[in-house]
Structures are given as C-alpha cells and as structure tokens.
PDB file of C-alpha atoms in Angstrom:
ATOM      1  CA  MET M   1      91.030 113.605  95.326  1.00  0.00           C
ATOM      2  CA  LEU M   2      90.664 111.699  92.063  1.00  0.00           C
ATOM      3  CA  PRO M   3      89.841 107.992  92.538  1.00  0.00           C
ATOM      4  CA  GLY M   4      91.592 105.450  90.362  1.00  0.00           C
ATOM      5  CA  ASN M   5      90.701 101.924  89.320  1.00  0.00           C
ATOM      6  CA  THR M   6      89.284  99.283  91.618  1.00  0.00           C
ATOM      7  CA  TYR M   7      91.213  96.041  91.334  1.00  0.00           C
ATOM      8  CA  VAL M   8      89.890  92.530  91.934  1.00  0.00           C
ATOM      9  CA  ARG M   9      92.588  90.276  93.338  1.00  0.00           C
ATOM     10  CA  ASP M  10      92.935  86.663  94.497  1.00  0.00           C
ATOM     11  CA  CYS M  11      93.609  85.744  98.116  1.00  0.00           C
ATOM     12  CA  PRO M  12      96.775  83.599  97.978  1.00  0.00           C
ATOM     13  CA  HIS M  13      95.359  81.266 100.627  1.00  0.00           C
ATOM     14  CA  CYS M  14      91.725  80.533  99.648  1.00  0.00           C
ATOM     15  CA  SER M  15      91.616  82.053  96.126  1.00  0.00           C
ATOM     16  CA  GLY M  16      88.673  84.182  97.230  1.00  0.00           C
ATOM     17  CA  LYS M  17      88.200  87.444  95.364  1.00  0.00           C
ATOM     18  CA  TYR M  18      88.716  90.773  97.117  1.00  0.00           C
ATOM     19  CA  THR M  19      88.712  94.376  95.925  1.00  0.00           C
ATOM     20  CA  HIS M  20      91.434  96.961  96.346  1.00  0.00           C
ATOM     21  CA  SER M  21      90.857 100.635  95.506  1.00  0.00           C
ATOM     22  CA  SER M  22      93.420 103.071  94.158  1.00  0.00           C
ATOM     23  CA  MET M  23      93.851 106.817  93.721  1.00  0.00           C
ATOM     24  CA  LEU M  24      95.028 108.812  90.707  1.00  0.00           C
ATOM     25  CA  SER M  25      95.764 111.953  92.693  1.00  0.00           C
ATOM     26  CA  GLY M  26      95.225 113.393  96.147  1.00  0.00           C
ATOM     27  CA  ASN M  27      96.370 116.108  98.508  1.00  0.00           C
ATOM     28  CA  THR M  28      96.938 116.705 102.203  1.00  0.00           C
ATOM     29  CA  PHE M  29      94.595 119.694 102.615  1.00  0.00           C
ATOM     30  CA  GLY M  30      92.927 119.339 106.011  1.00  0.00           C
ATOM     31  CA  ALA M  31      95.216 116.470 106.980  1.00  0.00           C
ATOM     32  CA  LYS M  32      96.354 115.822 110.547  1.00  0.00           C
ATOM     33  CA  PHE M  33      99.780 114.451 111.383  1.00  0.00           C
ATOM     34  CA  TRP M  34     101.279 112.818 114.479  1.00  0.00           C
ATOM     35  CA  PRO M  35     104.951 112.265 115.354  1.00  0.00           C
ATOM     36  CA  ASP M  36     104.574 108.460 115.177  1.00  0.00           C
ATOM     37  CA  GLY M  37     103.920 108.744 111.434  1.00  0.00           C
ATOM     38  CA  LYS M  38     100.141 108.453 111.493  1.00  0.00           C
ATOM     39  CA  MET M  39      98.290 110.672 109.027  1.00  0.00           C
ATOM     40  CA  ASP M  40      94.566 111.345 108.757  1.00  0.00           C
ATOM     41  CA  ALA M  41      94.044 112.892 105.311  1.00  0.00           C
ATOM     42  CA  PRO M  42      90.469 113.045 103.932  1.00  0.00           C
ATOM     43  CA  MET M  43      91.783 113.741 100.426  1.00  0.00           C
ATOM     44  CA  MET M  44      94.591 111.152 100.541  1.00  0.00           C
ATOM     45  CA  PRO M  45      93.386 107.917 102.154  1.00  0.00           C
ATOM     46  CA  GLU M  46      95.938 105.266 103.016  1.00  0.00           C
ATOM     47  CA  TYR M  47      95.851 101.988 101.114  1.00  0.00           C
ATOM     48  CA  PRO M  48      97.524  99.488 103.443  1.00  0.00           C
ATOM     49  CA  ALA M  49     100.214  97.160 102.162  1.00  0.00           C
ATOM     50  CA  TYR M  50      99.192  94.280 104.448  1.00  0.00           C
ATOM     51  CA  VAL M  51      95.529  93.265 104.767  1.00  0.00           C
ATOM     52  CA  GLY M  52      93.162  90.480 105.768  1.00  0.00           C
ATOM     53  CA  CYS M  53      91.128  88.262 103.445  1.00  0.00           C
ATOM     54  CA  PRO M  54      87.368  88.951 103.646  1.00  0.00           C
ATOM     55  CA  HIS M  55      86.602  85.271 102.970  1.00  0.00           C
ATOM     56  CA  CYS M  56      89.053  83.355 105.173  1.00  0.00           C
ATOM     57  CA  LYS M  57      91.136  84.094 108.271  1.00  0.00           C
ATOM     58  CA  ALA M  58      94.382  84.616 106.369  1.00  0.00           C
ATOM     59  CA  SER M  59      96.308  87.848 105.858  1.00  0.00           C
ATOM     60  CA  PHE M  60      98.823  88.794 103.185  1.00  0.00           C
ATOM     61  CA  TRP M  61     100.821  91.487 101.378  1.00  0.00           C
ATOM     62  CA  VAL M  62      98.736  93.113  98.655  1.00  0.00           C
ATOM     63  CA  GLU M  63     101.704  93.235  96.269  1.00  0.00           C
ATOM     64  CA  ASP M  64     101.966  89.433  96.485  1.00  0.00           C
ATOM     65  CA  THR M  65      98.417  88.885  95.181  1.00  0.00           C
ATOM     66  CA  LYS M  66      97.323  88.508  91.584  1.00  0.00           C
ATOM     67  CA  VAL M  67      95.116  91.082  89.837  1.00  0.00           C
ATOM     68  CA  VAL M  68      92.346  89.262  87.955  1.00  0.00           C
ATOM     69  CA  LYS M  69      90.252  92.266  86.867  1.00  0.00           C
ATOM     70  CA  SER M  70      90.118  96.033  87.129  1.00  0.00           C
ATOM     71  CA  PHE M  71      87.241  98.483  86.940  1.00  0.00           C
ATOM     72  CA  GLY M  72      87.311 102.214  86.300  1.00  0.00           C
ATOM     73  CA  TYR M  73      85.803 104.739  88.698  1.00  0.00           C
ATOM     74  CA  ASN M  74      81.970 104.456  88.699  1.00  0.00           C
ATOM     75  CA  GLU M  75      82.162 101.307  86.574  1.00  0.00           C
ATOM     76  CA  GLU M  76      79.955  98.549  87.987  1.00  0.00           C
ATOM     77  CA  ILE M  77      81.746  95.484  89.341  1.00  0.00           C
ATOM     78  CA  GLU M  78      80.524  92.212  87.868  1.00  0.00           C
ATOM     79  CA  ILE M  79      79.105  89.774  90.432  1.00  0.00           C
ATOM     80  CA  PRO M  80      79.551  86.097  89.512  1.00  0.00           C
ATOM     81  CA  ASP M  81      77.097  83.255  90.140  1.00  0.00           C
ATOM     82  CA  LEU M  82      77.493  82.928  93.914  1.00  0.00           C
ATOM     83  CA  THR M  83      75.604  79.630  94.014  1.00  0.00           C
ATOM     84  CA  LEU M  84      78.810  78.069  92.723  1.00  0.00           C
ATOM     85  CA  ASP M  85      81.277  79.585  95.188  1.00  0.00           C
ATOM     86  CA  SER M  86      80.610  82.517  97.528  1.00  0.00           C
ATOM     87  CA  ASN M  87      84.378  83.120  97.744  1.00  0.00           C
ATOM     88  CA  GLN M  88      84.174  84.472  94.196  1.00  0.00           C
ATOM     89  CA  ASN M  89      82.153  87.468  95.388  1.00  0.00           C
ATOM     90  CA  PRO M  90      84.620  90.390  95.138  1.00  0.00           C
ATOM     91  CA  ILE M  91      84.329  92.364  98.372  1.00  0.00           C
ATOM     92  CA  PRO M  92      86.774  94.766 100.079  1.00  0.00           C
ATOM     93  CA  TYR M  93      89.705  93.396 102.059  1.00  0.00           C
ATOM     94  CA  LYS M  94      89.623  93.414 105.856  1.00  0.00           C
ATOM     95  CA  ASP M  95      91.262  96.555 107.187  1.00  0.00           C
ATOM     96  CA  PRO M  96      94.417  95.661 109.105  1.00  0.00           C
ATOM     97  CA  THR M  97      94.077  95.325 112.878  1.00  0.00           C
ATOM     98  CA  LYS M  98      96.523  94.502 115.660  1.00  0.00           C
ATOM     99  CA  LYS M  99      95.678  90.807 115.172  1.00  0.00           C
ATOM    100  CA  ILE M 100      96.322  90.975 111.424  1.00  0.00           C
ATOM    101  CA  TYR M 101      99.673  92.751 111.858  1.00  0.00           C
ATOM    102  CA  LEU M 102     100.729  90.198 114.477  1.00  0.00           C
ATOM    103  CA  GLN M 103      99.817  87.429 112.021  1.00  0.00           C
ATOM    104  CA  GLY M 104     102.222  88.995 109.550  1.00  0.00           C
ATOM    105  CA  LEU M 105     105.005  88.980 112.124  1.00  0.00           C
ATOM    106  CA  ASP M 106     104.594  85.217 112.520  1.00  0.00           C
ATOM    107  CA  ASP M 107     106.217  84.752 109.100  1.00  0.00           C
ATOM    108  CA  LEU M 108     109.645  83.247 109.805  1.00  0.00           C
ATOM    109  CA  ASN M 109     110.925  84.502 106.429  1.00  0.00           C
ATOM    110  CA  ILE M 110     109.797  88.099 106.847  1.00  0.00           C
ATOM    111  CA  THR M 111     112.177  90.709 105.444  1.00  0.00           C
ATOM    112  CA  LYS M 112     113.523  93.499 107.616  1.00  0.00           C
ATOM    113  CA  GLU M 113     111.681  96.078 105.500  1.00  0.00           C
ATOM    114  CA  ASN M 114     108.355  94.288 105.957  1.00  0.00           C
ATOM    115  CA  GLU M 115     108.934  93.781 109.675  1.00  0.00           C
ATOM    116  CA  ILE M 116     109.569  97.499 110.108  1.00  0.00           C
ATOM    117  CA  TYR M 117     106.350  98.284 108.233  1.00  0.00           C
ATOM    118  CA  LEU M 118     104.251  95.954 110.394  1.00  0.00           C
ATOM    119  CA  ARG M 119     105.849  97.057 113.659  1.00  0.00           C
ATOM    120  CA  SER M 120     105.514 100.763 112.821  1.00  0.00           C
ATOM    121  CA  LYS M 121     101.800 100.214 112.131  1.00  0.00           C
ATOM    122  CA  LEU M 122     101.481  98.254 115.377  1.00  0.00           C
ATOM    123  CA  MET M 123     103.162 101.142 117.150  1.00  0.00           C
ATOM    124  CA  GLN M 124     100.467 103.485 115.834  1.00  0.00           C
ATOM    125  CA  ILE M 125      97.698 101.128 116.961  1.00  0.00           C
ATOM    126  CA  TYR M 126      99.183 100.880 120.457  1.00  0.00           C
ATOM    127  CA  ASN M 127      99.407 104.673 120.490  1.00  0.00           C
ATOM    128  CA  ASP M 128      95.750 105.208 119.580  1.00  0.00           C
ATOM    129  CA  VAL M 129      94.620 104.925 123.208  1.00  0.00           C
ATOM    130  CA  ASN M 130      96.836 107.922 124.026  1.00  0.00           C
ATOM    131  CA  ARG M 131      96.499 109.885 120.799  1.00  0.00           C
ATOM    132  CA  ASP M 132      95.756 113.554 121.572  1.00  0.00           C
ATOM    133  CA  GLN M 133      95.150 112.756 125.245  1.00  0.00           C
ATOM    134  CA  GLU M 134      96.655 115.113 127.801  1.00  0.00           C
ATOM    135  CA  VAL M 135      96.869 112.272 130.331  1.00  0.00           C
ATOM    136  CA  GLN M 136      98.658 109.272 128.808  1.00  0.00           C
ATOM    137  CA  HIS M 137      98.140 105.651 129.795  1.00  0.00           C
ATOM    138  CA  PRO M 138     101.326 103.717 130.621  1.00  0.00           C
ATOM    139  CA  ALA M 139     102.672 101.437 127.904  1.00  0.00           C
ATOM    140  CA  ILE M 140     101.611  97.791 128.001  1.00  0.00           C
ATOM    141  CA  ALA M 141     104.106  94.913 127.806  1.00  0.00           C
ATOM    142  CA  ALA M 142     103.384  94.137 124.130  1.00  0.00           C
ATOM    143  CA  GLN M 143     103.936  97.788 123.210  1.00  0.00           C
ATOM    144  CA  ILE M 144     107.289  97.871 125.004  1.00  0.00           C
ATOM    145  CA  GLU M 145     108.309  94.619 123.275  1.00  0.00           C
ATOM    146  CA  ASN M 146     107.413  96.155 119.917  1.00  0.00           C
ATOM    147  CA  TRP M 147     109.425  99.315 120.698  1.00  0.00           C
ATOM    148  CA  ASN M 148     112.470  97.281 121.712  1.00  0.00           C
ATOM    149  CA  ARG M 149     112.381  95.201 118.553  1.00  0.00           C
ATOM    150  CA  LEU M 150     112.133  98.343 116.414  1.00  0.00           C
ATOM    151  CA  LEU M 151     115.191  99.767 118.173  1.00  0.00           C
ATOM    152  CA  GLU M 152     117.082  96.583 117.256  1.00  0.00           C
ATOM    153  CA  ILE M 153     116.279  96.621 113.542  1.00  0.00           C
ATOM    154  CA  LEU M 154     116.029 100.314 112.594  1.00  0.00           C
ATOM    155  CA  ASP M 155     119.056 101.666 110.701  1.00  0.00           C
ATOM    156  CA  PRO M 156     120.075 105.173 111.880  1.00  0.00           C
ATOM    157  CA  ASN M 157     121.884 105.688 108.553  1.00  0.00           C
ATOM    158  CA  ASP M 158     118.532 105.696 106.748  1.00  0.00           C
ATOM    159  CA  SER M 159     116.698 109.010 107.268  1.00  0.00           C
ATOM    160  CA  GLN M 160     113.209 107.524 107.638  1.00  0.00           C
ATOM    161  CA  GLU M 161     114.352 104.751 109.945  1.00  0.00           C
ATOM    162  CA  LYS M 162     116.473 107.202 111.930  1.00  0.00           C
ATOM    163  CA  LEU M 163     113.443 109.433 112.634  1.00  0.00           C
ATOM    164  CA  LEU M 164     111.325 106.447 113.633  1.00  0.00           C
ATOM    165  CA  LYS M 165     114.057 105.341 116.029  1.00  0.00           C
ATOM    166  CA  VAL M 166     114.121 108.842 117.540  1.00  0.00           C
ATOM    167  CA  GLU M 167     110.335 108.714 117.953  1.00  0.00           C
ATOM    168  CA  VAL M 168     110.491 105.338 119.704  1.00  0.00           C
ATOM    169  CA  TYR M 169     113.029 106.662 122.211  1.00  0.00           C
ATOM    170  CA  ARG M 170     110.929 109.818 122.704  1.00  0.00           C
ATOM    171  CA  GLU M 171     107.744 107.857 123.391  1.00  0.00           C
ATOM    172  CA  MET M 172     109.657 105.662 125.840  1.00  0.00           C
ATOM    173  CA  GLY M 173     110.775 108.808 127.669  1.00  0.00           C
ATOM    174  CA  ASN M 174     114.433 108.161 126.873  1.00  0.00           C
ATOM    175  CA  PHE M 175     115.137 111.722 125.738  1.00  0.00           C
ATOM    176  CA  GLU M 176     118.912 111.408 126.048  1.00  0.00           C
ATOM    177  CA  GLU M 177     119.091 108.559 123.539  1.00  0.00           C
ATOM    178  CA  ALA M 178     116.533 110.273 121.301  1.00  0.00           C
ATOM    179  CA  LYS M 179     118.768 113.350 121.183  1.00  0.00           C
ATOM    180  CA  LYS M 180     121.845 111.260 120.377  1.00  0.00           C
ATOM    181  CA  VAL M 181     120.163 109.472 117.468  1.00  0.00           C
ATOM    182  CA  LEU M 182     118.703 112.718 116.113  1.00  0.00           C
ATOM    183  CA  ALA M 183     122.149 114.316 115.835  1.00  0.00           C
ATOM    184  CA  GLY M 184     123.860 114.274 112.463  1.00  0.00           C
ATOM    185  CA  GLU M 185     122.867 114.578 108.820  1.00  0.00           C
ATOM    186  CA  LEU M 186     119.359 114.101 107.442  1.00  0.00           C
ATOM    187  CA  ASP M 187     117.916 114.366 103.955  1.00  0.00           C
ATOM    188  CA  GLU M 188     116.453 117.829 103.309  1.00  0.00           C
ATOM    189  CA  GLU M 189     112.877 116.526 102.990  1.00  0.00           C
ATOM    190  CA  TYR M 190     112.928 115.357 106.629  1.00  0.00           C
ATOM    191  CA  MET M 191     114.175 118.584 108.207  1.00  0.00           C
ATOM    192  CA  ASP M 192     110.717 119.789 109.294  1.00  0.00           C
ATOM    193  CA  THR M 193     110.065 116.486 111.071  1.00  0.00           C
ATOM    194  CA  MET M 194     113.486 116.686 112.703  1.00  0.00           C
ATOM    195  CA  ASP M 195     112.722 120.183 114.030  1.00  0.00           C
ATOM    196  CA  ILE M 196     109.384 119.027 115.486  1.00  0.00           C
ATOM    197  CA  LEU M 197     110.965 116.037 117.212  1.00  0.00           C
ATOM    198  CA  ASP M 198     113.827 118.154 118.498  1.00  0.00           C
ATOM    199  CA  LYS M 199     111.394 120.573 120.173  1.00  0.00           C
ATOM    200  CA  LEU M 200     109.422 117.716 121.764  1.00  0.00           C
ATOM    201  CA  ILE M 201     112.623 116.117 123.064  1.00  0.00           C
ATOM    202  CA  GLU M 202     113.875 119.401 124.501  1.00  0.00           C
ATOM    203  CA  ALA M 203     110.522 119.804 126.282  1.00  0.00           C
ATOM    204  CA  HIS M 204     110.748 116.201 127.583  1.00  0.00           C
ATOM    205  CA  ASP M 205     107.333 115.609 126.012  1.00  0.00           C
ATOM    206  CA  SER M 206     106.616 111.931 125.294  1.00  0.00           C
ATOM    207  CA  ARG M 207     102.930 112.409 124.450  1.00  0.00           C
ATOM    208  CA  VAL M 208     101.448 111.407 121.072  1.00  0.00           C
ATOM    209  CA  MET M 209      99.759 114.676 120.106  1.00  0.00           C
ATOM    210  CA  CYS M 210      98.774 116.091 116.718  1.00  0.00           C
ATOM    211  CA  ILE M 211     101.650 118.234 115.468  1.00  0.00           C
ATOM    212  CA  ASN M 212      99.515 120.533 113.255  1.00  0.00           C
ATOM    213  CA  PRO M 213      96.252 120.988 115.245  1.00  0.00           C
ATOM    214  CA  HIS M 214      95.515 124.455 113.851  1.00  0.00           C
ATOM    215  CA  ASP M 215      96.310 123.881 110.174  1.00  0.00           C
ATOM    216  CA  ASP M 216      93.483 124.260 107.668  1.00  0.00           C
TER     217      ASP M 216
END
C-alpha cells in the first residue's frame, strides 16, 4: 500500500478542521470478503464517504466539504494557535457508526444513490453481530426495516444493485425471491459474486460468513 496525501477539510456545520487520508495505490492481498459487500483489506483500507465531525455532533458527506490544505505522506501537519479556537485543530473525522448513518438518512433531500450507500453500510453494521458465527441471532426490527427499504429502492437492472437485492433476500431467508432476482444478465465483472450467491441460495444458507476464508 502506498499512502497518499492527507487533506484538511472544513466541517460544513461548525467550520472545524478535520483530516482525511488518501491512498495512491493498494491491493487486496490477505483481504477477507463477505457476501453483504464488507471487505477487510489490510493493504486497501476503506475511506468512508459519510463521516462524523470530530468537533461537533454533525455528520456529512466528505465530497461536500472544502479542502483547505493538503500534506504529503510523512509531512508534518501544521497545528494552529488553539488558544483562539480549538475547532481549528485538524484531527481525524469520526468513523461512521450506526448513529451517524441514521443521521444521514434523516436528510429529507437525500438522493437515491446516497440512501443506498447509507443503508448498505447499515446493513453491514447490523450483520456484524452474526458475521462468521455458525449460530445466527434473529434480525431486529430496525434491521428488517432497513432490508425492506433497500428492496424498495434497489434497481435490478443495475448489476451492483441487483446483487445487493439478491443478498438482502438471501439474508432474509427468502431464497425463492433471491433466485428470481439473480436470474438474467450481469456484467462480466460480477460473475464470480453471482456464482457465490447462487451456491448459497441453493444451499438455503442465509448466514453472513466469509466467502474466502482460506485465501492468502
């Protein structure tokens, strides 16, 4: 992995400074993957699109915030005179949590694309209690509500959204509907994922288990 610049950005709510790292290149050697889209890749960390402000209680889309400075890898970040305003201390954003994602969903003007992003990340958080567990806990009401909303807004004509819709049905144990949605054309790059989901559906397996546990 080759780290990129660190960016200092403004919170759009309190104007506090926060830092956001980047990556010039990475790889998926040693990565683990799950059928709900979660990836744990030591050499390719995820930089979330929606985060929390480290200074106030607000949350926001990173792309909507202004870059005020950037620093190269190993370059020291300048610390301003904090006696004037502690919000000007550039510190890392708050990693997104269930609460932060739910805050994002409160936006009445949210786009469909952004809602899908937030709900797919929520889906992964709800799944964490069952991830790689042989015995799975039953879904809670909020998780079922999130699944149902995803089923409403996902477009089966889009390959990525189609596979997510299949996964939602699979996790719900609705293997018949999962099979129906999976049928048809898919872009070539998604064929491996389709084959994995197809095998899980045929086995009536709704568990959230690592799909490459023995890969190096």
